[in-house]
mmCIF file of C-alpha atoms in Angstrom:
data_model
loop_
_atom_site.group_PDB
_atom_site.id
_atom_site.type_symbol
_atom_site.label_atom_id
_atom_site.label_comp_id
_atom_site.label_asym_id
_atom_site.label_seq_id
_atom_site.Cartn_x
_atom_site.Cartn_y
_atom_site.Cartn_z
ATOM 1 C CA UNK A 1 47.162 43.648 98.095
ATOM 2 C CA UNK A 2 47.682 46.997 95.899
ATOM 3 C CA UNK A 3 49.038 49.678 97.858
ATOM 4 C CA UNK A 4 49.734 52.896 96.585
ATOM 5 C CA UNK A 5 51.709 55.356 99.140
ATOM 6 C CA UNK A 6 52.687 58.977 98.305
ATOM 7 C CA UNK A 7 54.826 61.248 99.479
ATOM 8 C CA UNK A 8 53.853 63.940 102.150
ATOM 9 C CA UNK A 9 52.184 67.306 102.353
ATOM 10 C CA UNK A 10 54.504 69.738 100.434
ATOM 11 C CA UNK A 11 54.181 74.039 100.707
ATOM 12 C CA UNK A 12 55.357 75.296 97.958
ATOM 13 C CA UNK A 13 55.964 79.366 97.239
ATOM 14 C CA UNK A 14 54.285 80.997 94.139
ATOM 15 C CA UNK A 15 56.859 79.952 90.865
ATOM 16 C CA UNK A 16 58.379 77.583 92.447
ATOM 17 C CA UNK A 17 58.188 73.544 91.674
ATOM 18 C CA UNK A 18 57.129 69.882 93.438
ATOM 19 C CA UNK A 19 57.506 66.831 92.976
ATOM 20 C CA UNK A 20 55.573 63.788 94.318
ATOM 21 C CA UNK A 21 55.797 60.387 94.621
ATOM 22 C CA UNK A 22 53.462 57.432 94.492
ATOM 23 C CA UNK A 23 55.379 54.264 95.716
ATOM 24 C CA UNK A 24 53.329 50.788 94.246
ATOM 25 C CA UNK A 25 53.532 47.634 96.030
ATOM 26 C CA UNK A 26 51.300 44.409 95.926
ATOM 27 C CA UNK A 27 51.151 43.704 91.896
ATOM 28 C CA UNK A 28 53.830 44.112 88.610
ATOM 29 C CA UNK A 29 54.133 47.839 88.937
ATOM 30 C CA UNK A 30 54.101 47.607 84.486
ATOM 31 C CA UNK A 31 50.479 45.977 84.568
ATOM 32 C CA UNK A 32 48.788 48.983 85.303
ATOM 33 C CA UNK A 33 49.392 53.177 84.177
ATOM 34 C CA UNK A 34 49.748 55.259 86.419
ATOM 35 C CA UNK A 35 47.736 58.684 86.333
ATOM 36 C CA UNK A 36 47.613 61.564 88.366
ATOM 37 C CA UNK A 37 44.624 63.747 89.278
ATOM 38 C CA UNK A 38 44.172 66.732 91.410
ATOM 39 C CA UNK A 39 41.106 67.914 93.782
ATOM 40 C CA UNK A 40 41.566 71.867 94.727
ATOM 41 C CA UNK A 41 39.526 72.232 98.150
ATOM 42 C CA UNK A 42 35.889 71.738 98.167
ATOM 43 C CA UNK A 43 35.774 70.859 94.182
ATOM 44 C CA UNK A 44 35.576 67.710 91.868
ATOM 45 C CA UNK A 45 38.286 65.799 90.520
ATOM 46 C CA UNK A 46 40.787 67.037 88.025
ATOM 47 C CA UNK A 47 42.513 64.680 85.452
ATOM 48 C CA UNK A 48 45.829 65.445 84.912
ATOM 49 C CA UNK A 49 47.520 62.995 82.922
ATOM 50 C CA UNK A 50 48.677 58.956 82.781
ATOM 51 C CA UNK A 51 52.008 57.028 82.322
ATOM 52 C CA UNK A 52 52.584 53.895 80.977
ATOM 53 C CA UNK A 53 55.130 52.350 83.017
ATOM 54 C CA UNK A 54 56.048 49.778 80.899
ATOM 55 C CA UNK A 55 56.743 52.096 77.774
ATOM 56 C CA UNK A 56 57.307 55.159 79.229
ATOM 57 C CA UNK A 57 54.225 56.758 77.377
ATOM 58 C CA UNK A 58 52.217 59.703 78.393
ATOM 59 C CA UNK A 59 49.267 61.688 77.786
ATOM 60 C CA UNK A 60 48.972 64.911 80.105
ATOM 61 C CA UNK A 61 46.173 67.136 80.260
ATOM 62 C CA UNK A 62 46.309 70.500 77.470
ATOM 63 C CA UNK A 63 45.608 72.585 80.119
ATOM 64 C CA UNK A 64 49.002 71.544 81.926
ATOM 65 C CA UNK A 65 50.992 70.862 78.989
ATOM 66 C CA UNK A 66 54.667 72.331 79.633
ATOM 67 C CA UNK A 67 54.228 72.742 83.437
ATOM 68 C CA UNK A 68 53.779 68.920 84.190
ATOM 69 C CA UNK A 69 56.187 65.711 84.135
ATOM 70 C CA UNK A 70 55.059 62.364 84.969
ATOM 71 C CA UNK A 71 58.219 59.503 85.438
ATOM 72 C CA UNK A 72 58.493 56.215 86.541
ATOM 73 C CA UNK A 73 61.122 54.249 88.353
ATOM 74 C CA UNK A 74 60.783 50.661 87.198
ATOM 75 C CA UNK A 75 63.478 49.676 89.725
ATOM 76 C CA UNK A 76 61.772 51.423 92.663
ATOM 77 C CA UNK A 77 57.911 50.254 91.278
ATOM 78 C CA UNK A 78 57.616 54.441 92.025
ATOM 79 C CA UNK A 79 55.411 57.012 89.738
ATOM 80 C CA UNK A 80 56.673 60.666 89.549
ATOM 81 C CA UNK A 81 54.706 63.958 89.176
ATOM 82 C CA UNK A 82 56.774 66.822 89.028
ATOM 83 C CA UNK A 83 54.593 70.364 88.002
ATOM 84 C CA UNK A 84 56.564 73.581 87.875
ATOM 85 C CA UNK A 85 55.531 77.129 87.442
ATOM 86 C CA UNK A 86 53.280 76.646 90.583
ATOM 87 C CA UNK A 87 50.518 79.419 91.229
ATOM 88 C CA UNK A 88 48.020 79.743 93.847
ATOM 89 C CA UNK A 89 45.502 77.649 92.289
ATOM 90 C CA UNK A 90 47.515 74.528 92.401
ATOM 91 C CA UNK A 91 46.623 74.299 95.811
ATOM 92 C CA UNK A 92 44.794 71.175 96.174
ATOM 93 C CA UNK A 93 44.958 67.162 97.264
ATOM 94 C CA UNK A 94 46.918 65.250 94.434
ATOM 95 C CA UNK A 95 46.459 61.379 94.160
ATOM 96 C CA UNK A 96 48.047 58.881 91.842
ATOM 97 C CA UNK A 97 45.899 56.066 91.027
ATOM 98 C CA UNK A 98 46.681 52.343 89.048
ATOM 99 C CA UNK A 99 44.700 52.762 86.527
ATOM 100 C CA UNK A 100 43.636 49.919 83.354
ATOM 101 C CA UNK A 101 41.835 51.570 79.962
ATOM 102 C CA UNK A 102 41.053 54.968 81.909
ATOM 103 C CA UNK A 103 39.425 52.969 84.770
ATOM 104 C CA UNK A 104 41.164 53.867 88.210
ATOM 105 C CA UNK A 105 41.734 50.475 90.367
ATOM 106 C CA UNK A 106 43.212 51.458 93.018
ATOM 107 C CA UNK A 107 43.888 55.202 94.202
ATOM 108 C CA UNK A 108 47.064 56.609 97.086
ATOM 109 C CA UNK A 109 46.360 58.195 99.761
ATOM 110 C CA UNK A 110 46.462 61.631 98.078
ATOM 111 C CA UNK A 111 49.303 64.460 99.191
ATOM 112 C CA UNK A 112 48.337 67.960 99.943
ATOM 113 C CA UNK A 113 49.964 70.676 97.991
ATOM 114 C CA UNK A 114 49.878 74.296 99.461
ATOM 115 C CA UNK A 115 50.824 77.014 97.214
ATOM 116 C CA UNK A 116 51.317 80.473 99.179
ATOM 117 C CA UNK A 117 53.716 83.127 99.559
ATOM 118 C CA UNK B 1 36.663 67.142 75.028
ATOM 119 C CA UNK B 2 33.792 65.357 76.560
ATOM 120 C CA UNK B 3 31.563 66.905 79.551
ATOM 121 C CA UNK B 4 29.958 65.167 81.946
ATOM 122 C CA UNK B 5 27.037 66.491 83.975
ATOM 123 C CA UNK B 6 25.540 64.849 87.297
ATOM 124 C CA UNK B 7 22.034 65.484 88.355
ATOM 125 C CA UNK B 8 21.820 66.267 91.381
ATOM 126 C CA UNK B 9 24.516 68.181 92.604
ATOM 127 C CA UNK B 10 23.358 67.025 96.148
ATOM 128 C CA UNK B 11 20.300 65.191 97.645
ATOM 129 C CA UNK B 12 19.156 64.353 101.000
ATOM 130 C CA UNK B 13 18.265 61.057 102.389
ATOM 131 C CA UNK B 14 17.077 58.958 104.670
ATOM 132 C CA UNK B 15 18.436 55.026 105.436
ATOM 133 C CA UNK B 16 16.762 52.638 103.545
ATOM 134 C CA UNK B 17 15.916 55.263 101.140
ATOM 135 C CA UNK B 18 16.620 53.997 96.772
ATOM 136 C CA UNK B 19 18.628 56.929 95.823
ATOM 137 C CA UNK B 20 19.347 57.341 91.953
ATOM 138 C CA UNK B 21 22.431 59.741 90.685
ATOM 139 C CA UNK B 22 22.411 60.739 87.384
ATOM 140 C CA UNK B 23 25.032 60.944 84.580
ATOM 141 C CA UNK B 24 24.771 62.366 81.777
ATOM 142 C CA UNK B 25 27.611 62.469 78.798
ATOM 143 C CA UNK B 26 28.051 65.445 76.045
ATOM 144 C CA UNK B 27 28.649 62.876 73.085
ATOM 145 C CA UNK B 28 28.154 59.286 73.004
ATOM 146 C CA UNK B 29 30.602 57.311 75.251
ATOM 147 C CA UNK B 30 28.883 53.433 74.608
ATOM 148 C CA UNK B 31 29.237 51.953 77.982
ATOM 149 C CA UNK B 32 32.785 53.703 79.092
ATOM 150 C CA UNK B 33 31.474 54.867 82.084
ATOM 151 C CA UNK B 34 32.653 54.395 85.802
ATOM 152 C CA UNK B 35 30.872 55.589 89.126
ATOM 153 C CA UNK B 36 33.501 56.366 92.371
ATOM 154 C CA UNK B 37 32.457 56.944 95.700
ATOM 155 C CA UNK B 38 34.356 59.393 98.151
ATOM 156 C CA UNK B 39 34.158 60.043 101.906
ATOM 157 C CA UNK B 40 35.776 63.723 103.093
ATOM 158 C CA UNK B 41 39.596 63.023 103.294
ATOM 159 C CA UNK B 42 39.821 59.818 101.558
ATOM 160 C CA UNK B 43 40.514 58.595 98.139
ATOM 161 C CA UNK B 44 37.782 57.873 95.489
ATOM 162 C CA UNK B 45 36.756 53.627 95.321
ATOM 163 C CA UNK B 46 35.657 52.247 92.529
ATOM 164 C CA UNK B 47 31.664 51.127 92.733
ATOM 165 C CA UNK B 48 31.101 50.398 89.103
ATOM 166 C CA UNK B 49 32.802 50.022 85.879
ATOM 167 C CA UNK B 50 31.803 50.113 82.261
ATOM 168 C CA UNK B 51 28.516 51.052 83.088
ATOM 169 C CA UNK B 52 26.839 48.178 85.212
ATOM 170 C CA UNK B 53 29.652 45.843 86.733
ATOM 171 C CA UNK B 54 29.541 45.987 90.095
ATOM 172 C CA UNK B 55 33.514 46.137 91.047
ATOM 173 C CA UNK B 56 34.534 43.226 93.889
ATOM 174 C CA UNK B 57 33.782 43.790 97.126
ATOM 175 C CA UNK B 58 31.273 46.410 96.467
ATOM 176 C CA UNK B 59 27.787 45.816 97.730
ATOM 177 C CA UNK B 60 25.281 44.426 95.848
ATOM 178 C CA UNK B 61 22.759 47.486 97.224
ATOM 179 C CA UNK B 62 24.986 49.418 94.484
ATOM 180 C CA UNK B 63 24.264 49.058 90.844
ATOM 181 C CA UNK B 64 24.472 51.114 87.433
ATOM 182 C CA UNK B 65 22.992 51.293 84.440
ATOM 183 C CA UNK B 66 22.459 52.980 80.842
ATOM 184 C CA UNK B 67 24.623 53.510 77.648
ATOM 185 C CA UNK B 68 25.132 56.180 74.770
ATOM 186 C CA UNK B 69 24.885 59.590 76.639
ATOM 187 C CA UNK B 70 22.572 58.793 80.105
ATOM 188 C CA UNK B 71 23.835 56.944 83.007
ATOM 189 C CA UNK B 72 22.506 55.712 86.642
ATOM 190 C CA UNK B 73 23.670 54.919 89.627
ATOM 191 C CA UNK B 74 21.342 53.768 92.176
ATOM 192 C CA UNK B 75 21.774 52.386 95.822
ATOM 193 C CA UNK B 76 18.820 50.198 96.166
ATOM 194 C CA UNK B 77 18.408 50.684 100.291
ATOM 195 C CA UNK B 78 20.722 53.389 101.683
ATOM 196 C CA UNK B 79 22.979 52.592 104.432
ATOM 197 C CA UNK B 80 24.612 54.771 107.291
ATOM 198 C CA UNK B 81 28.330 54.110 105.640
ATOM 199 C CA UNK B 82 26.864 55.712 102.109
ATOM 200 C CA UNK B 83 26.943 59.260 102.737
ATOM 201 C CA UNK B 84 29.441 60.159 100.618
ATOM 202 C CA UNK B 85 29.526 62.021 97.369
ATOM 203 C CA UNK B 86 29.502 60.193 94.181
ATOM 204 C CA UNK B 87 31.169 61.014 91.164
ATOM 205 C CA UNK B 88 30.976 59.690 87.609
ATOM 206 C CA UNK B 89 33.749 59.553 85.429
ATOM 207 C CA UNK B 90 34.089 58.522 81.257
ATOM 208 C CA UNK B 91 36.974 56.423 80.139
ATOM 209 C CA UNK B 92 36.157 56.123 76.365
ATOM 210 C CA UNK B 93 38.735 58.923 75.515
ATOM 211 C CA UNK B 94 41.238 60.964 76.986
ATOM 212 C CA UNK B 95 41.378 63.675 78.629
ATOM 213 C CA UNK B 96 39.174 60.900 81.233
ATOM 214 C CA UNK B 97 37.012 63.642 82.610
ATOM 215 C CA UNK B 98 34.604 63.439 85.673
ATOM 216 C CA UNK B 99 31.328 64.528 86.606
ATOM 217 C CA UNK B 100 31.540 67.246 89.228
ATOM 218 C CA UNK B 101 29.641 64.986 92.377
ATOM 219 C CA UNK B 102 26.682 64.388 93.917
ATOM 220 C CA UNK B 103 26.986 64.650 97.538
ATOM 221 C CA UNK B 104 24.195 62.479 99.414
ATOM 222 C CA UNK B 105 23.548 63.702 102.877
ATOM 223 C CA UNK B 106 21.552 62.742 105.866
ATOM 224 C CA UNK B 107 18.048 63.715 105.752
#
């Protein structure tokens, strides 16, 4: 079956930059992209961006244009998010999900990021 | 890019209730429209895709409909396990955004 497992909670100081993984099991990790979104506590769901694994092709959201990076290790079947420039109100759950035409299949367990000084 | 706007942003119920959840888009969006369901602490599921198929293992209690700007999701007789809050989401272009939930709670 499709498993998606990410990496653990991560506290971060203001400035400073994560990175999270999203390890894919269960399927050919290139039949499916890979996109990120983020849920800040007590909100909706935020897209943030997809990436192709078989191409390497991206699309992030404007709003986090130049602060995110989204990877892929074919070899590893594992999906990268990397944001920098962190600020308070990146606090939230982030979850990679295997997505096909902008519907999400199958979604990770989601890894809390905690932005503080 | 597009908006999408759920009606209610929370309801209250009883089970065995029909609940309806509605979606509506700020352009047209033809049928690229998908419905998630998420319990506190969990991941979103998939319930329906492209409007009105019902995705595997879902059950049949759960069903969708509409195109062009106005969605529905409805849960025919409401059961203990679907308290949960509901959130629609368009695919037709990027960036995919989502409704912002409709959280169904016990009556």
């Amino acid at each position: 079956q499709v498993q998606l497992v990410q990496s653990g909670a991560e506290v971060k100081k203001p400035g400073a930059s994560v990175k999270v993984s999203c390890k894919a099991s269960g399927y050919t990790f290139t039949t499916y992209a890979i996109t990120w979104v983020r849920q800040a506590p007590g909100q909706g769901l935020e897209y943030m961006g997809w990436i192709n694994p078989y191409n390497g092709n991206t699309n992030y959201a404007q709003r986090l244009q130049g602060r995110v990076t989204m990877t892929t290790d074919t070899t590893t079947t594992t999906a990268y998010m990397e944001m920098g420039s962190l600020r308070s109100d990146d606090t939230a759950v982030y979850f990679c999900a295997a997505t096909q035409r902008g519907t999400y299949y199958h979604w990770g367990q989601g890894t809390l990021l905690t932005v503080s000084s | 890019d597009i908006q999408m706007t759920q009606s209610p942003s929370s309801l209250s119920a009883s089970v065995g209730d029909r609940v309806t959840i509605t979606c509506r888009a700020s352009q047209t969006i033809s049928s690229y429209l998908n419905w998630y369901q998420q319990k506190p602490g969990k991941a979103p599921k998939l319930l329906i895709y492209a409007a009105s198929s019902l995705q595997s293992g879902v059950p049949s209690r759960f069903s969708g409909s509409g195109s062009g700007t106005d969605f529905t999701l409805t849960i025919s007789s409401l059961q203990p396990e679907d308290f949960a809050t509901y959130y629609c989401q368009q695919n037709y272009s990027t960036p995919r955004t989502f409704g912002q939930g409709t959280k169904v709670e016990s009556k």
